[in-house]
Tab-separated table of C-alpha atoms in Angstrom:
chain	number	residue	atom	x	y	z
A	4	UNK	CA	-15.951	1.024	-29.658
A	5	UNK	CA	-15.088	0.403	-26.118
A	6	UNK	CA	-13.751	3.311	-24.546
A	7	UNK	CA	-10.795	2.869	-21.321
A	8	UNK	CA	-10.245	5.893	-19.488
A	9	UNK	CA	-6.512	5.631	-17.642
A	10	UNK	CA	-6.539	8.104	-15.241
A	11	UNK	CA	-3.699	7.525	-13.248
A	12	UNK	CA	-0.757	6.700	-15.945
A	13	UNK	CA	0.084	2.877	-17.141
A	14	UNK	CA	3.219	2.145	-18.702
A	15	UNK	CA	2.786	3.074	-22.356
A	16	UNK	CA	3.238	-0.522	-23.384
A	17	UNK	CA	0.348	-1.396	-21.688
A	18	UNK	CA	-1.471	1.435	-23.521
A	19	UNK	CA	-0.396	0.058	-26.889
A	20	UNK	CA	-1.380	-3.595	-26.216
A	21	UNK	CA	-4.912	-2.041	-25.311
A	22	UNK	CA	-5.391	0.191	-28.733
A	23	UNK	CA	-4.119	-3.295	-30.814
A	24	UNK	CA	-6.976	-4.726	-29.450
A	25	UNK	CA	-9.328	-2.232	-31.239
A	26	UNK	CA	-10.418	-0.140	-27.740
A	27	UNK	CA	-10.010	3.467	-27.372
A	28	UNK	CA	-7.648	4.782	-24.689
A	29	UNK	CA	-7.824	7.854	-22.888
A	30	UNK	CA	-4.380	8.223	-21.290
A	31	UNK	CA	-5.252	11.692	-19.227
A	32	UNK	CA	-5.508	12.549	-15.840
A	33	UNK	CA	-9.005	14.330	-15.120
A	34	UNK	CA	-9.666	15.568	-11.750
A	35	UNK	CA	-13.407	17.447	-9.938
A	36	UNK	CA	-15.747	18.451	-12.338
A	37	UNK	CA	-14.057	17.264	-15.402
A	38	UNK	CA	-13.642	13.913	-14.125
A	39	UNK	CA	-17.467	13.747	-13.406
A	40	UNK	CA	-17.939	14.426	-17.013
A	41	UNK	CA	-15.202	12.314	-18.519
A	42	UNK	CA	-16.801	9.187	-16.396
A	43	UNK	CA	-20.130	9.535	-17.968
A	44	UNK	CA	-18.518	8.563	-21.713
A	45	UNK	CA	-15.773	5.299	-20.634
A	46	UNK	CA	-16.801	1.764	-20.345
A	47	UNK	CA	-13.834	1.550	-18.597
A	48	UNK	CA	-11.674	3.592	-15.959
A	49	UNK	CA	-8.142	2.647	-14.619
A	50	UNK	CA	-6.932	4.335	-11.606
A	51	UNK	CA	-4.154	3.611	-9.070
A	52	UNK	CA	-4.073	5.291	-5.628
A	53	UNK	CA	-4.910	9.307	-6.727
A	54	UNK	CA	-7.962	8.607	-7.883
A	55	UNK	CA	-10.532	7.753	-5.523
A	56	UNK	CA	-13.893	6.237	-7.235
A	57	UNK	CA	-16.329	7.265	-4.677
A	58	UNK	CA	-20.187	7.135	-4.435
A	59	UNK	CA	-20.363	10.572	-6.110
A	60	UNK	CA	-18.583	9.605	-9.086
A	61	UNK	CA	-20.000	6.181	-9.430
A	62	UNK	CA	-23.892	8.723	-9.368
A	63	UNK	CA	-22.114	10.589	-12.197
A	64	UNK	CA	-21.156	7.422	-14.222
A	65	UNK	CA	-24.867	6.192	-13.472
A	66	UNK	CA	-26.791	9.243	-15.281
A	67	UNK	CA	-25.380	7.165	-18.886
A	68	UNK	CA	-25.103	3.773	-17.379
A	69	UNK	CA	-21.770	3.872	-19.782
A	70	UNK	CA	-19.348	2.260	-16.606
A	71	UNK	CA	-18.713	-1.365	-17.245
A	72	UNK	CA	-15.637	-1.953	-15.083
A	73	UNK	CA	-13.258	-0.315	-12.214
A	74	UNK	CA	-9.769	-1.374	-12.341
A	75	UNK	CA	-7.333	-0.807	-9.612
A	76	UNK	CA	-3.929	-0.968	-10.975
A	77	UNK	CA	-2.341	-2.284	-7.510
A	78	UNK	CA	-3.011	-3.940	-4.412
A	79	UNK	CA	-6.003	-3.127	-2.122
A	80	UNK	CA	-9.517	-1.673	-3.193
A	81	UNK	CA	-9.803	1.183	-0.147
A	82	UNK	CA	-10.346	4.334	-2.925
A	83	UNK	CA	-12.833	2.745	-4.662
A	84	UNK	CA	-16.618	2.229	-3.407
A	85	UNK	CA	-16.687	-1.248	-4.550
A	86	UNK	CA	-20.205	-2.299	-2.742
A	87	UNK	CA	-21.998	0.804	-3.995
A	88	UNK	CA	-20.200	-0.132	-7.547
A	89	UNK	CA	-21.382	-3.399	-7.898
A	90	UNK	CA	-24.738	-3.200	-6.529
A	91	UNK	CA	-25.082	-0.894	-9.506
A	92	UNK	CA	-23.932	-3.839	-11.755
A	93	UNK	CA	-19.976	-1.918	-12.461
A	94	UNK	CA	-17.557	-4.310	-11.268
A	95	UNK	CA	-14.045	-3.759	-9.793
A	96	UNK	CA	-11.093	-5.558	-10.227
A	97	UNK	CA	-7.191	-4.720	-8.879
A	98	UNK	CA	-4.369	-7.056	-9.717
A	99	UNK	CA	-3.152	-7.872	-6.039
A	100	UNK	CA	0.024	-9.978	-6.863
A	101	UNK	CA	1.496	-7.039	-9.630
A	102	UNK	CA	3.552	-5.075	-6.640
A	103	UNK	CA	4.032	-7.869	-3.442
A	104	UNK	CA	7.414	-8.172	-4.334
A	105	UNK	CA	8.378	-4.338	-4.725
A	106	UNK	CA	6.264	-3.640	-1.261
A	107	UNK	CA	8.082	-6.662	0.841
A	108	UNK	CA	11.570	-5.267	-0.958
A	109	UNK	CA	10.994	-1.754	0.318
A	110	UNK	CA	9.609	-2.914	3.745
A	111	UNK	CA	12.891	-4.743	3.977
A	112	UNK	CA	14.482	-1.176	2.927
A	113	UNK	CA	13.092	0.832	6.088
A	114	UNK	CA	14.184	-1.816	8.480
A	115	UNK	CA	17.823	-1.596	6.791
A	116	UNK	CA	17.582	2.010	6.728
A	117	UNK	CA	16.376	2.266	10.538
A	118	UNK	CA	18.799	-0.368	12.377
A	119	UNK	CA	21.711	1.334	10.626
A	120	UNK	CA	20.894	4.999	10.377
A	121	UNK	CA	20.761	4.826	6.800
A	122	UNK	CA	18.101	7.360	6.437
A	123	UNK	CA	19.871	9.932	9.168
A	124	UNK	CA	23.754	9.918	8.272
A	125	UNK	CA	22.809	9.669	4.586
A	126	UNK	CA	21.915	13.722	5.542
A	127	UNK	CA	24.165	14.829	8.128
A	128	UNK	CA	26.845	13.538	6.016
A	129	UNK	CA	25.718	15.897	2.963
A	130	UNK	CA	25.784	18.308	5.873
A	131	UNK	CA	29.747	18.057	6.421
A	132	UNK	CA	28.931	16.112	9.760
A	133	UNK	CA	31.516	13.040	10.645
A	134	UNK	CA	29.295	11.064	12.853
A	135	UNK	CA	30.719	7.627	13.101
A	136	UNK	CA	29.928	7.069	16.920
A	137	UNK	CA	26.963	8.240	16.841
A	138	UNK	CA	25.309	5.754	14.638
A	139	UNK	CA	25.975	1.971	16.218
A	140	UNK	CA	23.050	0.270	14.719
A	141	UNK	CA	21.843	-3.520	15.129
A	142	UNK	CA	22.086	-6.575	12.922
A	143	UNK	CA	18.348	-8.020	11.600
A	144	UNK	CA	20.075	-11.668	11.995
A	145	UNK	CA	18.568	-12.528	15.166
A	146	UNK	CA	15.622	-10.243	15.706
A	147	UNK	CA	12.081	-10.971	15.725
A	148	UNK	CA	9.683	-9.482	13.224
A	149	UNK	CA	5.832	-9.036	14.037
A	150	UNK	CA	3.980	-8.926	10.767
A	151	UNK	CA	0.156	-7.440	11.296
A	152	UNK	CA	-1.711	-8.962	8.490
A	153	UNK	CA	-0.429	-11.831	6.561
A	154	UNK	CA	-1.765	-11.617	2.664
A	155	UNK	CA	0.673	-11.398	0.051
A	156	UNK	CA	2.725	-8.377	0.655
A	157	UNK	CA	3.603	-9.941	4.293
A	158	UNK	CA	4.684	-13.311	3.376
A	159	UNK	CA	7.126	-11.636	0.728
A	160	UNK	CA	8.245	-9.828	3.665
A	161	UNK	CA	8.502	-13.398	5.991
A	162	UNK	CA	10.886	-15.059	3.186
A	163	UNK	CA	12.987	-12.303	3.044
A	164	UNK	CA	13.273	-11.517	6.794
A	165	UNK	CA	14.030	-15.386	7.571
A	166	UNK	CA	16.628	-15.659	4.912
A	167	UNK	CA	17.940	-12.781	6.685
A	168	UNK	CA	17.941	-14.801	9.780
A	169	UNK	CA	14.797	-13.332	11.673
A	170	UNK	CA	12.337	-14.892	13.482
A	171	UNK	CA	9.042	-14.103	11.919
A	172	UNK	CA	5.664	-14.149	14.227
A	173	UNK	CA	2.317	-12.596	12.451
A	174	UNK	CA	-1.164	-11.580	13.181
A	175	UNK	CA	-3.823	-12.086	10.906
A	176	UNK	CA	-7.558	-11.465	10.912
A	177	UNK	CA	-8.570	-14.921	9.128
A	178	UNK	CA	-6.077	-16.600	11.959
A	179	UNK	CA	-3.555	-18.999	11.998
A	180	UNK	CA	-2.664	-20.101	8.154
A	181	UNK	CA	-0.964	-23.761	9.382
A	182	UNK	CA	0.480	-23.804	5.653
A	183	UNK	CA	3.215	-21.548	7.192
A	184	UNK	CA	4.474	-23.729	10.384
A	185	UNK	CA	7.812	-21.689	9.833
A	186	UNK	CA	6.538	-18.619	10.772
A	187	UNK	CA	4.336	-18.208	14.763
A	188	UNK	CA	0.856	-17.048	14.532
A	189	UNK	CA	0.562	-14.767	17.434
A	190	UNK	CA	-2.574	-12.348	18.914
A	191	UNK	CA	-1.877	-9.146	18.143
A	192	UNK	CA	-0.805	-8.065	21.686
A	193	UNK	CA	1.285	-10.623	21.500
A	194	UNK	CA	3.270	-9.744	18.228
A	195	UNK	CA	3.588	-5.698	19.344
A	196	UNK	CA	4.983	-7.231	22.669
A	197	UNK	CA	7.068	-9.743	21.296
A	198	UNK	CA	8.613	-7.860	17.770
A	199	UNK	CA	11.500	-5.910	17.398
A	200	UNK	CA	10.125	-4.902	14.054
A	201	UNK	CA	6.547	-4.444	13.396
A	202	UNK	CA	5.712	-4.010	9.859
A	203	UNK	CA	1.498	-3.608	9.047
A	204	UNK	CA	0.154	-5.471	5.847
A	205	UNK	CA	-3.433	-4.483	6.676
A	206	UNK	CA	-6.089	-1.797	4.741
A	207	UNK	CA	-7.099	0.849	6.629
A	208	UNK	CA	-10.744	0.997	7.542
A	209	UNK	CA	-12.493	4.354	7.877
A	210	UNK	CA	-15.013	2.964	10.367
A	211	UNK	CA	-12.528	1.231	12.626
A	212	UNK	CA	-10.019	3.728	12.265
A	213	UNK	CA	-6.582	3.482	13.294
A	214	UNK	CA	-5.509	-0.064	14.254
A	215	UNK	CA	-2.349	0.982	15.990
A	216	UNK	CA	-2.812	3.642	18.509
A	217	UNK	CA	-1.557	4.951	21.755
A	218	UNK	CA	-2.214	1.955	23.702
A	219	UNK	CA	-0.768	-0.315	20.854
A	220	UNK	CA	2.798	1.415	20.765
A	221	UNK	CA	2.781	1.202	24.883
A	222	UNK	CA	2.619	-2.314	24.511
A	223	UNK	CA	5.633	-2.529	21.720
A	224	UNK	CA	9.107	-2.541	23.524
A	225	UNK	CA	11.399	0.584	23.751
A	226	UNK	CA	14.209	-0.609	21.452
A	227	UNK	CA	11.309	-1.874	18.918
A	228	UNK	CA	10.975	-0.080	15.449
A	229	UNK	CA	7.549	-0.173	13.133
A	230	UNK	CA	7.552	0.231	9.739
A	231	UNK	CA	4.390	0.989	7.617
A	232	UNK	CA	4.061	0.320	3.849
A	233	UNK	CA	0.109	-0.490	3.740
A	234	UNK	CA	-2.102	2.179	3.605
A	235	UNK	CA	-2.213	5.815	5.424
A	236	UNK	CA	-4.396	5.834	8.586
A	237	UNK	CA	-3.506	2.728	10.061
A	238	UNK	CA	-1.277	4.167	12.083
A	239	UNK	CA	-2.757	7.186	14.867
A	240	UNK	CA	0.007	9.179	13.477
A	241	UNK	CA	-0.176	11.713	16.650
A	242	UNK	CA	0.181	8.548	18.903
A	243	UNK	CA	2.884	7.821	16.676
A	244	UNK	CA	4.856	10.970	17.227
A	245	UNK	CA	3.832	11.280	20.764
A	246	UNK	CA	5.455	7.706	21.140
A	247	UNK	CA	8.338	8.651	19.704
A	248	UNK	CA	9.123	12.105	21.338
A	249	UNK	CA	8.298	10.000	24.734
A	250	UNK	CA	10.570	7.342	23.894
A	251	UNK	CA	8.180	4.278	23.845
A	252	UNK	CA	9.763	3.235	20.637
A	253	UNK	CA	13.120	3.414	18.724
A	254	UNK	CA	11.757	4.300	15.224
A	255	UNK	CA	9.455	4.313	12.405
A	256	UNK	CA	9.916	3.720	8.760
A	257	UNK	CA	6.781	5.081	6.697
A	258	UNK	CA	6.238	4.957	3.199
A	259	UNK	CA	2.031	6.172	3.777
A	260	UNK	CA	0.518	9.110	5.465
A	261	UNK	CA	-3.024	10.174	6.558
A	262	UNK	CA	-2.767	12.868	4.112
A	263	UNK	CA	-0.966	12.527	0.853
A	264	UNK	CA	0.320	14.312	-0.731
A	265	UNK	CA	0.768	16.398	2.029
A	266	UNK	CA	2.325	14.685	5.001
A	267	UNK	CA	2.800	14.986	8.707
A	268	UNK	CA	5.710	17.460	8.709
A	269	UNK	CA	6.787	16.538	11.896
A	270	UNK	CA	7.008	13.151	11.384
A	271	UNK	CA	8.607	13.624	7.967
A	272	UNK	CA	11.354	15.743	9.325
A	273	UNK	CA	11.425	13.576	12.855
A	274	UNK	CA	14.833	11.962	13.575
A	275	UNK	CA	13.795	8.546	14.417
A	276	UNK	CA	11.594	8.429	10.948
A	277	UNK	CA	12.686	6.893	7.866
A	278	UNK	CA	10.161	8.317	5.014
A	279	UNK	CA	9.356	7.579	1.474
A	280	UNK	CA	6.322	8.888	-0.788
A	281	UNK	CA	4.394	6.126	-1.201
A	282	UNK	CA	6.697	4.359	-3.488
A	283	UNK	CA	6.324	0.790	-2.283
A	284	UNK	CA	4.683	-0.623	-5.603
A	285	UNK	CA	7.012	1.957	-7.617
A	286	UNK	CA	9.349	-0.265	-9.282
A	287	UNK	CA	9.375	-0.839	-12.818
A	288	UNK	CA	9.243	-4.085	-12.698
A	289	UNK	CA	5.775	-3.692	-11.147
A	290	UNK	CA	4.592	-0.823	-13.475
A	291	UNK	CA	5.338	-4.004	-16.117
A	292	UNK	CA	3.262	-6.868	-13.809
A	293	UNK	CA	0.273	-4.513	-13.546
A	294	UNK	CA	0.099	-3.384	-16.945
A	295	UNK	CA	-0.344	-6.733	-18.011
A	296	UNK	CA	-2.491	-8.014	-15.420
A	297	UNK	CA	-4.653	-4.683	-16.343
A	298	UNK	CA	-4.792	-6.137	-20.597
A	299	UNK	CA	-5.464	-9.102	-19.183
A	300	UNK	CA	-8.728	-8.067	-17.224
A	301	UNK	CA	-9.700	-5.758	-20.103
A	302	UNK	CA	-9.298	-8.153	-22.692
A	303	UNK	CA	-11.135	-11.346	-20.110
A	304	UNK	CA	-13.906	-8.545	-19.143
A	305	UNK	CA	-14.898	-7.475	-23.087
A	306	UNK	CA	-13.536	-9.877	-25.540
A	307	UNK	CA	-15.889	-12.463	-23.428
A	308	UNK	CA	-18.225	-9.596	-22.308
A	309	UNK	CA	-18.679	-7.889	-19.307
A	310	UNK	CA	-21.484	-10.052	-16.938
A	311	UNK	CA	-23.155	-7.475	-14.928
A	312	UNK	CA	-24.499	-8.978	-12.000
A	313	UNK	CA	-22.633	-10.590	-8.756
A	314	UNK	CA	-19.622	-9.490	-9.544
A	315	UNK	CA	-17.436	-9.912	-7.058
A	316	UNK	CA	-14.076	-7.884	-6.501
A	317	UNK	CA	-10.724	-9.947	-6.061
């Protein structure tokens, strides 16, 4: 019997659809040691962002040659080694379209919460405060958005913002997509110079590091605001607050950190900073999209069989 190890929770009718189908599921969250022992007996192992499928665990899952398939229930493939995975014949697999919608919603969110001091009189009112001139916000209608990366995520983002009545310009590494003439392709100094919003729709890459950094958010203008929902580390988050205390920029809404669970307490508590914990693909109507997309793979991968071999990762 194939065995499916879902280590980082799946809605439960997911889990059913999966044990109708004859497989054994292993709905437990393993962690260190245990983990490296768990992996050893699964075909198959589900994870989401807490569990990180490095080279050490893919060694462990090697000693039984068990491992069939990685599944990453969400968008982006940065905690998994996916090269190391397949060149040992385990593919890996995400479902990148499950959680666009529930990112670009919540991207949307922070810019609300930011141009109308959502986030800030939310608290001081709880805190008896009366602040009405204080917080004069701006209108989106009008404003430019700068979108660094343009997959999925960002053009949910670009329909929503121009409905809203923004002008959308965007960066992207594969260039300009001329499907989109209604939104301006832009270099990337460019788009930080030009935004009033910058949101990021980019993975972060250990080797290149940060791609906004001190000399990014000069470049950005002072009333500008930029708003991170992608991945932890793609922002130099000491820039960040440097920028902030200096004034470069008005504000930053963040729903990622360099180190989760266990944020940057001075940006989490800074004034200018709208945060969330890494709740962008936490909607249930998501949950729903990616357990299905994740019966979907299992049942494509081993009702037709598992082809070890070039497998490539979407």
């Amino acid at each position: 019997m194939i065995k499916i190890l879902v280590n980082d929770g799946m809605k439960i009718e997911a889990i059913e659809k999966l044990k109708k189908m004859g497989l054994e599921v292993i709905d437990k969250h393993y962690v260190g040691e245990e983990l490296e022992e768990k992996i050893k007996e699964v075909d198959v192992i589900i994870v989401r962002s807490a569990t990180k499928v490095r080279k050490n665990l893919i060694d462990e899952a090697l000693k039984t040659k068990k491992l069939k398939l990685v599944v990453r229930g969400g968008v982006g493939l940065d905690n998994i080694d996916v090269e190391y995975a397949e060149k040992n014949n385990i593919k890996v697999l995400n479902t990148p379209n499950a959680s666009s919608v529930s990112v670009a919603e919540l991207t949307i969110a922070h810019m609300f919460a930011l141009s109308r001091f959502v986030y800030l009189s939310n608290l001081t009112m709880r805190e008896g405060k009366w602040e009405k001139k204080k917080y004069q916000g701006i209108e989106l209608a009008g404003k430019t958005l700068g979108l660094i990366g343009f997959g999925r995520i960002a053009k949910e983002v670009a329909k929503r913002a121009q409905v809203l009545g923004m002008k959308v310009i965007y960066n992207d590494k594969l260039g300009e997509l001329k499907e989109y003439k209604t939104c301006k392709y832009c270099n990337l100094q460019e788009v930080l110079k030009q935004a009033d919003f910058v949101s990021l729709h980019i993975p972060f890459c250990s080797k290149e590091g940060a791609t906004i950094g001190k000399e990014e958010l000069k470049i950005m203008k002072k009333e500008a605001y930029i708003i991170n929902c992608a991945r932890g580390g793609v922002i130099d988050e000491k820039a960040l607050l440097d920028a902030l205390n200096e004034g470069e920029i008005a504000g930053a809404g963040l729903d990622v950190f360099e180190n989760e669970p266990n944020p940057n307490e001075d940006l989490v508590n800074h004034p200018k900073v709208s945060v969330t914990p890494h709740i962008g693909g936490t909607t249930k109507e998501a949950q729903e999209r990616i357990g299905e997309e994740i019966v979907k793979i299992v049942e494509k991968e081993f009702l037709g069989g598992v082809q070890n071999g070039n497998a490539k990762a979407v």
